[in-house]
């Protein structure tokens, strides 16, 4: 486990990086969700996440940014025959406000908070996280706590690894989770993203 001072320094650095990059262009929703490029690039680099959804239910995105991914998942999952209710958490208030504006019917489902500390008001059928939200030494504890405290039973924890380019394969996320000691139920990949999930019975 990371000591408290180092963890707080990591969180400060991540928040500053996100503010500098995500909020640099107020007119670009893709930048506000951490991506360059337009709609087509967004689709090809994120659409595979919907393959992890196998039922209707509440979907929590930890680190939801401006809500673009959740808005997209609403459509992508519906195309696969599933209806999700979006929920999001982010520790940058300006991004949470953008998510609430993007999805006004679900504005009350968005919260400002650091997912490492945040206590959910409920459990969710699907929860998605990025491991780089916490220091590497805290990744096992982070996955274990989210799985225990936030994922409903039955439910699914979805872990995405981004920034892999055309080398992205399901094996990247699988190896990462198995290396942390978790049993993987399934995996997929699209350009730049590897996605794996853990089922909770």
mmCIF file of C-alpha atoms in Angstrom:
data_model
loop_
_atom_site.group_PDB
_atom_site.id
_atom_site.type_symbol
_atom_site.label_atom_id
_atom_site.label_comp_id
_atom_site.label_asym_id
_atom_site.label_seq_id
_atom_site.Cartn_x
_atom_site.Cartn_y
_atom_site.Cartn_z
ATOM 1 C CA UNK A 1 0.000 0.000 0.000
ATOM 2 C CA UNK A 2 1.110 3.551 -0.744
ATOM 3 C CA UNK A 3 1.717 5.783 2.263
ATOM 4 C CA UNK A 4 -0.724 8.637 2.820
ATOM 5 C CA UNK A 5 1.588 11.467 1.772
ATOM 6 C CA UNK A 6 2.615 9.779 -1.481
ATOM 7 C CA UNK A 7 -0.998 8.892 -2.269
ATOM 8 C CA UNK A 8 -2.148 12.480 -1.731
ATOM 9 C CA UNK A 9 0.679 13.741 -3.947
ATOM 10 C CA UNK A 10 -0.370 11.274 -6.650
ATOM 11 C CA UNK A 11 -3.974 12.465 -6.488
ATOM 12 C CA UNK A 12 -2.893 16.127 -6.696
ATOM 13 C CA UNK A 13 -0.779 15.405 -9.761
ATOM 14 C CA UNK A 14 -3.570 13.465 -11.474
ATOM 15 C CA UNK A 15 -6.099 16.215 -10.765
ATOM 16 C CA UNK A 16 -3.810 18.905 -12.149
ATOM 17 C CA UNK A 17 -3.117 16.844 -15.262
ATOM 18 C CA UNK A 18 -6.823 16.246 -15.842
ATOM 19 C CA UNK A 19 -7.685 19.911 -15.333
ATOM 20 C CA UNK A 20 -4.964 21.045 -17.728
ATOM 21 C CA UNK A 21 -5.894 18.607 -20.483
ATOM 22 C CA UNK A 22 -9.605 17.886 -20.146
ATOM 23 C CA UNK A 23 -10.625 21.515 -19.638
ATOM 24 C CA UNK A 24 -8.239 23.029 -22.195
ATOM 25 C CA UNK A 25 -10.869 23.291 -24.946
ATOM 26 C CA UNK A 26 -14.378 24.156 -23.740
ATOM 27 C CA UNK A 27 -15.796 23.465 -27.198
ATOM 28 C CA UNK A 28 -14.434 19.917 -27.557
ATOM 29 C CA UNK A 29 -16.422 17.196 -25.734
ATOM 30 C CA UNK A 30 -13.873 14.557 -26.733
ATOM 31 C CA UNK A 31 -11.015 16.473 -25.141
ATOM 32 C CA UNK A 32 -13.191 16.870 -22.030
ATOM 33 C CA UNK A 33 -13.365 13.085 -21.909
ATOM 34 C CA UNK A 34 -9.646 12.584 -22.377
ATOM 35 C CA UNK A 35 -9.475 11.906 -26.121
ATOM 36 C CA UNK A 36 -8.267 13.696 -29.208
ATOM 37 C CA UNK A 37 -10.090 13.290 -32.505
ATOM 38 C CA UNK A 38 -13.757 13.393 -33.331
ATOM 39 C CA UNK A 39 -16.820 11.175 -33.224
ATOM 40 C CA UNK A 40 -15.505 8.378 -35.443
ATOM 41 C CA UNK A 41 -12.270 8.069 -33.471
ATOM 42 C CA UNK A 42 -14.222 8.109 -30.217
ATOM 43 C CA UNK A 43 -16.469 5.297 -31.422
ATOM 44 C CA UNK A 44 -13.614 3.051 -32.518
ATOM 45 C CA UNK A 45 -11.655 3.543 -29.291
ATOM 46 C CA UNK A 46 -14.459 3.114 -26.752
ATOM 47 C CA UNK A 47 -17.388 1.170 -28.245
ATOM 48 C CA UNK A 48 -16.116 -2.244 -27.119
ATOM 49 C CA UNK A 49 -16.850 -1.329 -23.490
ATOM 50 C CA UNK A 50 -20.529 -1.972 -24.232
ATOM 51 C CA UNK A 51 -19.671 -5.642 -24.807
ATOM 52 C CA UNK A 52 -19.217 -5.977 -21.039
ATOM 53 C CA UNK A 53 -22.889 -5.129 -20.462
ATOM 54 C CA UNK A 54 -25.081 -8.229 -20.379
ATOM 55 C CA UNK A 55 -28.213 -6.992 -18.583
ATOM 56 C CA UNK A 56 -30.288 -3.917 -17.793
ATOM 57 C CA UNK A 57 -29.213 -1.967 -14.744
ATOM 58 C CA UNK A 58 -27.418 0.911 -13.077
ATOM 59 C CA UNK A 59 -23.999 1.696 -14.548
ATOM 60 C CA UNK A 60 -21.443 3.656 -12.503
ATOM 61 C CA UNK A 61 -18.431 5.239 -14.215
ATOM 62 C CA UNK A 62 -15.674 6.050 -11.709
ATOM 63 C CA UNK A 63 -13.872 8.981 -13.282
ATOM 64 C CA UNK A 64 -16.763 9.924 -15.528
ATOM 65 C CA UNK A 65 -15.230 13.197 -16.817
ATOM 66 C CA UNK A 66 -17.847 15.106 -18.864
ATOM 67 C CA UNK A 67 -20.232 12.139 -19.135
ATOM 68 C CA UNK A 68 -19.561 11.501 -22.814
ATOM 69 C CA UNK A 69 -18.749 7.837 -22.256
ATOM 70 C CA UNK A 70 -21.961 7.273 -20.313
ATOM 71 C CA UNK A 71 -23.974 9.105 -22.960
ATOM 72 C CA UNK A 72 -22.367 6.902 -25.614
ATOM 73 C CA UNK A 73 -22.926 3.734 -23.585
ATOM 74 C CA UNK A 74 -26.619 4.521 -23.342
ATOM 75 C CA UNK A 75 -26.780 4.249 -27.126
ATOM 76 C CA UNK A 76 -24.296 1.419 -27.607
ATOM 77 C CA UNK A 77 -25.962 -0.750 -24.964
ATOM 78 C CA UNK A 78 -29.443 -0.009 -26.342
ATOM 79 C CA UNK A 79 -28.244 -1.166 -29.752
ATOM 80 C CA UNK A 80 -27.319 -4.455 -28.066
ATOM 81 C CA UNK A 81 -30.729 -4.695 -26.378
ATOM 82 C CA UNK A 82 -29.813 -3.481 -22.881
ATOM 83 C CA UNK A 83 -30.959 -0.390 -20.992
ATOM 84 C CA UNK A 84 -28.608 1.167 -18.474
ATOM 85 C CA UNK A 85 -29.106 4.007 -16.016
ATOM 86 C CA UNK A 86 -25.979 6.207 -15.947
ATOM 87 C CA UNK A 87 -24.198 7.244 -12.760
ATOM 88 C CA UNK A 88 -20.858 8.997 -12.466
ATOM 89 C CA UNK A 89 -18.195 10.189 -10.056
ATOM 90 C CA UNK A 90 -15.298 12.529 -10.754
ATOM 91 C CA UNK A 91 -13.089 14.617 -8.485
ATOM 92 C CA UNK A 92 -13.081 17.623 -10.813
ATOM 93 C CA UNK A 93 -16.267 19.618 -10.107
ATOM 94 C CA UNK A 94 -16.230 21.350 -13.494
ATOM 95 C CA UNK A 95 -16.325 17.981 -15.268
ATOM 96 C CA UNK A 96 -19.184 16.744 -13.092
ATOM 97 C CA UNK A 97 -21.120 19.903 -13.979
ATOM 98 C CA UNK A 98 -20.540 19.191 -17.679
ATOM 99 C CA UNK A 99 -21.771 15.618 -17.198
ATOM 100 C CA UNK A 100 -24.928 16.905 -15.503
ATOM 101 C CA UNK A 101 -25.515 19.291 -18.399
ATOM 102 C CA UNK A 102 -24.927 16.515 -20.913
ATOM 103 C CA UNK A 103 -27.347 14.130 -19.197
ATOM 104 C CA UNK A 104 -29.830 16.408 -17.422
ATOM 105 C CA UNK A 105 -32.375 13.636 -16.837
ATOM 106 C CA UNK A 106 -29.758 11.898 -14.685
ATOM 107 C CA UNK A 107 -28.122 14.969 -13.102
ATOM 108 C CA UNK A 108 -28.765 13.715 -9.572
ATOM 109 C CA UNK A 109 -26.776 10.561 -10.368
ATOM 110 C CA UNK A 110 -23.488 12.457 -10.708
ATOM 111 C CA UNK A 111 -21.240 13.133 -7.739
ATOM 112 C CA UNK A 112 -18.041 15.041 -7.019
ATOM 113 C CA UNK A 113 -15.579 12.804 -5.255
ATOM 114 C CA UNK A 114 -12.348 10.857 -5.342
ATOM 115 C CA UNK A 115 -13.281 7.226 -5.976
ATOM 116 C CA UNK A 116 -10.604 6.025 -3.543
ATOM 117 C CA UNK A 117 -12.514 7.635 -0.647
ATOM 118 C CA UNK A 118 -16.046 7.952 -2.045
ATOM 119 C CA UNK A 119 -18.862 6.043 -0.337
ATOM 120 C CA UNK A 120 -21.678 5.171 -2.740
ATOM 121 C CA UNK A 121 -25.338 5.772 -1.917
ATOM 122 C CA UNK A 122 -26.174 2.368 -3.439
ATOM 123 C CA UNK A 123 -24.637 -0.599 -5.255
ATOM 124 C CA UNK A 124 -24.622 -0.834 -9.042
ATOM 125 C CA UNK A 125 -25.135 -3.648 -11.556
ATOM 126 C CA UNK A 126 -22.095 -2.398 -13.480
ATOM 127 C CA UNK A 127 -19.135 -0.366 -12.249
ATOM 128 C CA UNK A 128 -16.284 0.775 -14.470
ATOM 129 C CA UNK A 129 -12.886 1.935 -13.270
ATOM 130 C CA UNK A 130 -9.425 2.840 -14.536
ATOM 131 C CA UNK A 131 -6.522 1.476 -12.525
ATOM 132 C CA UNK A 132 -4.371 4.555 -13.084
ATOM 133 C CA UNK A 133 -6.790 6.520 -10.892
ATOM 134 C CA UNK A 134 -4.717 5.268 -7.928
ATOM 135 C CA UNK A 135 -0.999 4.618 -7.363
ATOM 136 C CA UNK A 136 0.181 1.205 -8.623
ATOM 137 C CA UNK A 137 0.725 -0.095 -5.088
ATOM 138 C CA UNK A 138 -2.945 0.624 -4.282
ATOM 139 C CA UNK A 139 -4.479 -1.057 -7.324
ATOM 140 C CA UNK A 140 -5.347 -4.356 -5.649
ATOM 141 C CA UNK A 141 -6.940 -2.598 -2.685
ATOM 142 C CA UNK A 142 -8.845 -0.280 -5.015
ATOM 143 C CA UNK A 143 -10.320 -3.102 -7.095
ATOM 144 C CA UNK A 144 -11.171 -5.110 -3.986
ATOM 145 C CA UNK A 145 -12.953 -2.192 -2.288
ATOM 146 C CA UNK A 146 -14.929 -1.196 -5.368
ATOM 147 C CA UNK A 147 -15.946 -4.809 -5.918
ATOM 148 C CA UNK A 148 -17.033 -5.176 -2.291
ATOM 149 C CA UNK A 149 -18.629 -1.764 -1.670
ATOM 150 C CA UNK A 150 -19.994 -0.624 -5.037
ATOM 151 C CA UNK A 151 -20.845 -3.638 -7.192
ATOM 152 C CA UNK A 152 -24.237 -5.277 -6.641
ATOM 153 C CA UNK A 153 -24.735 -9.032 -6.558
ATOM 154 C CA UNK A 154 -25.199 -10.114 -9.240
ATOM 155 C CA UNK A 155 -23.013 -7.476 -10.775
ATOM 156 C CA UNK A 156 -19.912 -6.822 -12.828
ATOM 157 C CA UNK A 157 -16.778 -4.741 -12.311
ATOM 158 C CA UNK A 158 -15.392 -3.514 -15.637
ATOM 159 C CA UNK A 159 -11.719 -2.510 -15.801
ATOM 160 C CA UNK A 160 -10.397 -0.609 -18.806
ATOM 161 C CA UNK A 161 -6.789 -0.037 -19.816
ATOM 162 C CA UNK A 162 -6.451 2.870 -22.261
ATOM 163 C CA UNK A 163 -3.718 4.301 -24.446
ATOM 164 C CA UNK A 164 -2.587 1.046 -26.054
ATOM 165 C CA UNK A 165 -2.985 2.070 -29.705
ATOM 166 C CA UNK A 166 -3.419 -0.649 -32.300
ATOM 167 C CA UNK A 167 -1.630 -3.119 -30.002
ATOM 168 C CA UNK A 168 -4.651 -3.333 -27.689
ATOM 169 C CA UNK A 169 -5.847 -6.892 -27.074
ATOM 170 C CA UNK A 170 -8.095 -8.443 -24.416
ATOM 171 C CA UNK A 171 -5.018 -10.103 -22.931
ATOM 172 C CA UNK A 172 -3.629 -6.792 -21.645
ATOM 173 C CA UNK A 173 -6.477 -6.152 -19.201
ATOM 174 C CA UNK A 174 -6.749 -9.856 -18.355
ATOM 175 C CA UNK A 175 -3.060 -10.094 -17.469
ATOM 176 C CA UNK A 176 -3.303 -6.890 -15.430
ATOM 177 C CA UNK A 177 -6.227 -8.112 -13.323
ATOM 178 C CA UNK A 178 -4.880 -11.631 -12.918
ATOM 179 C CA UNK A 179 -1.579 -10.113 -11.850
ATOM 180 C CA UNK A 180 -3.460 -8.350 -9.056
ATOM 181 C CA UNK A 181 -4.946 -11.674 -7.976
ATOM 182 C CA UNK A 182 -8.467 -11.456 -9.429
ATOM 183 C CA UNK A 183 -10.371 -14.011 -11.475
ATOM 184 C CA UNK A 184 -11.434 -12.617 -14.846
ATOM 185 C CA UNK A 185 -14.849 -13.560 -16.250
ATOM 186 C CA UNK A 186 -14.433 -12.059 -19.722
ATOM 187 C CA UNK A 187 -12.575 -9.542 -21.846
ATOM 188 C CA UNK A 188 -12.616 -7.612 -25.104
ATOM 189 C CA UNK A 189 -10.654 -4.895 -26.876
ATOM 190 C CA UNK A 190 -10.928 -2.128 -29.444
ATOM 191 C CA UNK A 191 -8.407 0.338 -30.833
ATOM 192 C CA UNK A 192 -6.346 1.706 -27.888
ATOM 193 C CA UNK A 193 -8.475 0.038 -25.174
ATOM 194 C CA UNK A 194 -8.311 -3.338 -23.445
ATOM 195 C CA UNK A 195 -11.293 -4.231 -21.247
ATOM 196 C CA UNK A 196 -11.795 -7.081 -18.784
ATOM 197 C CA UNK A 197 -14.403 -7.759 -16.145
ATOM 198 C CA UNK A 198 -14.893 -9.516 -12.829
ATOM 199 C CA UNK A 199 -18.289 -10.977 -11.980
ATOM 200 C CA UNK A 200 -19.804 -10.814 -8.501
ATOM 201 C CA UNK A 201 -22.335 -13.538 -7.805
#
